[in-house]
Every structure is written in structure tokens, then in C-alpha cells.
């Protein structure tokens, strides 16, 4: 099976081998441990799950992590997408199973769009007239 990122609202950044994935649409963000980060780097670019298994990733880790990402709305199945190669130097840390930790305490702040919620004439911080009572 192959996957792709579910929407342009899902962005991510690698911080020394651990990823943070942010869904700008919902404001939720996810912390990924090292093994989850390695799987994300592969799955999010369309690497076939069989290729990951061939590279030594435990099948149950791959399936479980992919299912969590789909359930969280981060990835979608993409069986017709072209297959991508494994990322250069792919190595799956095996000291801990992949972990996807969801955080929503900042979701209201992250999902807010203050740059676009402005009056075009008055500029920021003035709301457009139709949004003043919000």
C-alpha cells in the first residue's frame, strides 16, 4: 500500500530525527518519536509499505502507524500514486515502537487565521464589517 499527505494543510518539520506534524486545518499537532519519524518520512512521500518491510521495518509497526495517521487525517491511501524510493539512508530505529502523540491544546490558536481575517482597507487588527460581532 502507498499513502500520501491528506491535504496541503498538513505540514511537518524534522527536529533532530523527531518530527512534528501540524494540521493547519484543525490546529492539532502531533509529536512523532524517532521510529514514527522514519516511517512518516517514507510513507508521506509514497514509499510502498512492502519496501519498508523489505528494509527491515516490522510489518505490524508499519500497519499500525499508517492506520493511526489515516485515522488522524494526516495520510490517505494512494494506491495509484507512483511509488517513491526509500529516503536516502533510511534507517528505522528499533529501540521503541512508532508513537504518534496528538496535541490539541493550541488548536484554536493554530487554526485561527488572523492574517486573512482583516478589513482590506483598514488592515490588521481590524476585522471586516461582516465579522465584527464574532
Short mmCIF file of C-alpha atoms in Angstrom, two decimals:
data_model
loop_
_atom_site.label_atom_id
_atom_site.label_comp_id
_atom_site.label_asym_id
_atom_site.label_seq_id
_atom_site.Cartn_x
_atom_site.Cartn_y
_atom_site.Cartn_z
CA UNK A 1 0.00 0.00 0.00
CA UNK A 2 1.08 3.59 -0.66
CA UNK A 3 0.00 6.75 1.09
CA UNK A 4 0.16 10.49 0.56
CA UNK A 5 -0.34 13.51 2.81
CA UNK A 6 -4.08 14.14 3.10
CA UNK A 7 -4.08 17.86 2.27
CA UNK A 8 -1.96 20.97 1.87
CA UNK A 9 -2.97 21.86 5.44
CA UNK A 10 -0.73 19.08 6.78
CA UNK A 11 2.84 20.27 7.20
CA UNK A 12 5.78 18.83 9.09
CA UNK A 13 9.26 19.59 10.30
CA UNK A 14 12.10 17.34 11.42
CA UNK A 15 13.84 18.32 14.67
CA UNK A 16 16.95 16.17 15.01
CA UNK A 17 15.23 12.94 13.97
CA UNK A 18 11.86 13.59 15.56
CA UNK A 19 9.02 15.04 13.54
CA UNK A 20 6.29 17.45 14.43
CA UNK A 21 3.31 17.20 12.09
CA UNK A 22 0.83 20.06 12.10
CA UNK A 23 -2.67 20.06 10.64
CA UNK A 24 -3.33 23.74 9.99
CA UNK A 25 -6.98 22.99 9.22
CA UNK A 26 -7.75 21.57 12.65
CA UNK A 27 -4.95 23.17 14.65
CA UNK A 28 -3.89 19.80 16.04
CA UNK A 29 -0.24 18.89 16.07
CA UNK A 30 1.46 15.57 16.53
CA UNK A 31 4.78 14.59 18.03
CA UNK A 32 6.46 11.60 16.44
CA UNK A 33 9.21 9.62 18.12
CA UNK A 34 12.26 8.52 16.12
CA UNK A 35 10.76 5.34 14.64
CA UNK A 36 7.49 7.10 13.77
CA UNK A 37 9.51 9.92 12.18
CA UNK A 38 11.37 7.48 9.94
CA UNK A 39 8.11 5.84 8.88
CA UNK A 40 6.47 9.24 8.28
CA UNK A 41 9.38 10.36 6.08
CA UNK A 42 8.81 7.31 3.91
CA UNK A 43 5.02 6.89 3.95
CA UNK A 44 4.25 10.57 3.39
CA UNK A 45 6.22 10.52 0.15
CA UNK A 46 4.59 7.42 -1.32
CA UNK A 47 7.02 4.67 -0.36
CA UNK A 48 5.33 1.28 -0.69
CA UNK A 49 4.78 -0.44 2.65
CA UNK A 50 6.32 -3.61 1.19
CA UNK A 51 9.54 -1.68 0.52
CA UNK A 52 9.63 -0.62 4.16
CA UNK A 53 9.13 -4.22 5.26
CA UNK A 54 11.90 -5.32 2.89
CA UNK A 55 14.15 -2.72 4.54
CA UNK A 56 13.56 -4.34 7.92
CA UNK A 57 10.63 -2.38 9.32
CA UNK A 58 8.28 -4.68 11.28
CA UNK A 59 5.02 -5.12 9.35
CA UNK A 60 2.91 -4.52 12.47
CA UNK A 61 4.71 -1.22 13.11
CA UNK A 62 4.11 -0.07 9.54
CA UNK A 63 0.44 -1.09 9.51
CA UNK A 64 -0.29 0.33 12.96
CA UNK A 65 1.42 3.65 12.31
CA UNK A 66 -0.19 4.07 8.88
CA UNK A 67 -3.63 3.33 10.35
CA UNK A 68 -3.09 5.91 13.11
CA UNK A 69 -2.07 8.54 10.56
CA UNK A 70 -5.10 7.81 8.40
CA UNK A 71 -7.42 7.94 11.41
CA UNK A 72 -5.87 11.27 12.48
CA UNK A 73 -6.49 12.65 8.98
CA UNK A 74 -2.79 13.09 8.19
CA UNK A 75 -2.41 10.47 5.45
CA UNK A 76 -4.75 8.91 2.90
CA UNK A 77 -4.31 5.73 0.92
CA UNK A 78 -2.97 6.39 -2.56
CA UNK A 79 -2.77 3.01 -4.33
CA UNK A 80 -2.49 4.60 -7.80
CA UNK A 81 0.29 7.03 -6.89
CA UNK A 82 3.71 6.40 -8.38
CA UNK A 83 5.98 4.55 -5.99
CA UNK A 84 8.72 6.60 -4.39
CA UNK A 85 12.11 5.22 -3.40
CA UNK A 86 13.10 4.87 0.23
CA UNK A 87 14.60 8.10 1.58
CA UNK A 88 18.39 8.17 1.29
CA UNK A 89 19.96 6.50 4.30
CA UNK A 90 16.64 5.13 5.56
CA UNK A 91 17.11 3.54 8.96
CA UNK A 92 14.29 2.61 11.28
CA UNK A 93 15.24 2.96 14.94
CA UNK A 94 14.10 -0.20 16.69
CA UNK A 95 14.51 0.87 20.31
CA UNK A 96 10.83 1.93 20.56
CA UNK A 97 7.69 1.27 18.56
CA UNK A 98 6.37 4.19 16.49
CA UNK A 99 4.39 6.66 18.57
CA UNK A 100 2.08 9.40 17.29
CA UNK A 101 1.19 11.77 20.12
CA UNK A 102 -1.72 14.12 19.36
CA UNK A 103 -1.92 17.56 20.95
CA UNK A 104 -4.85 19.92 20.68
CA UNK A 105 -4.32 22.44 23.46
CA UNK A 106 -3.27 25.10 20.94
CA UNK A 107 -5.74 24.15 18.22
CA UNK A 108 -7.82 27.33 18.48
CA UNK A 109 -4.72 29.48 18.17
CA UNK A 110 -3.17 27.47 15.33
CA UNK A 111 -6.40 27.23 13.33
CA UNK A 112 -7.02 30.98 13.64
CA UNK A 113 -6.15 32.92 10.53
CA UNK A 114 -5.51 36.50 11.71
CA UNK A 115 -3.67 37.44 8.53
CA UNK A 116 -6.71 36.87 6.35
CA UNK A 117 -9.37 37.94 8.87
CA UNK A 118 -8.74 41.64 8.33
CA UNK A 119 -10.52 44.58 6.78
CA UNK A 120 -8.82 45.13 3.43
CA UNK A 121 -9.00 48.92 3.75
CA UNK A 122 -8.16 49.33 7.45
CA UNK A 123 -5.68 46.46 7.71
CA UNK A 124 -4.77 44.44 10.78
CA UNK A 125 -6.07 44.27 13.55
CA UNK A 126 -9.44 45.45 12.16
CA UNK A 127 -11.96 42.76 11.25
CA UNK A 128 -14.07 43.06 8.10
CA UNK A 129 -17.51 44.57 8.88
CA UNK A 130 -19.27 41.21 8.45
CA UNK A 131 -17.05 39.65 11.14
CA UNK A 132 -17.07 42.37 13.81
CA UNK A 133 -19.57 40.58 16.08
CA UNK A 134 -17.61 37.30 16.20
#
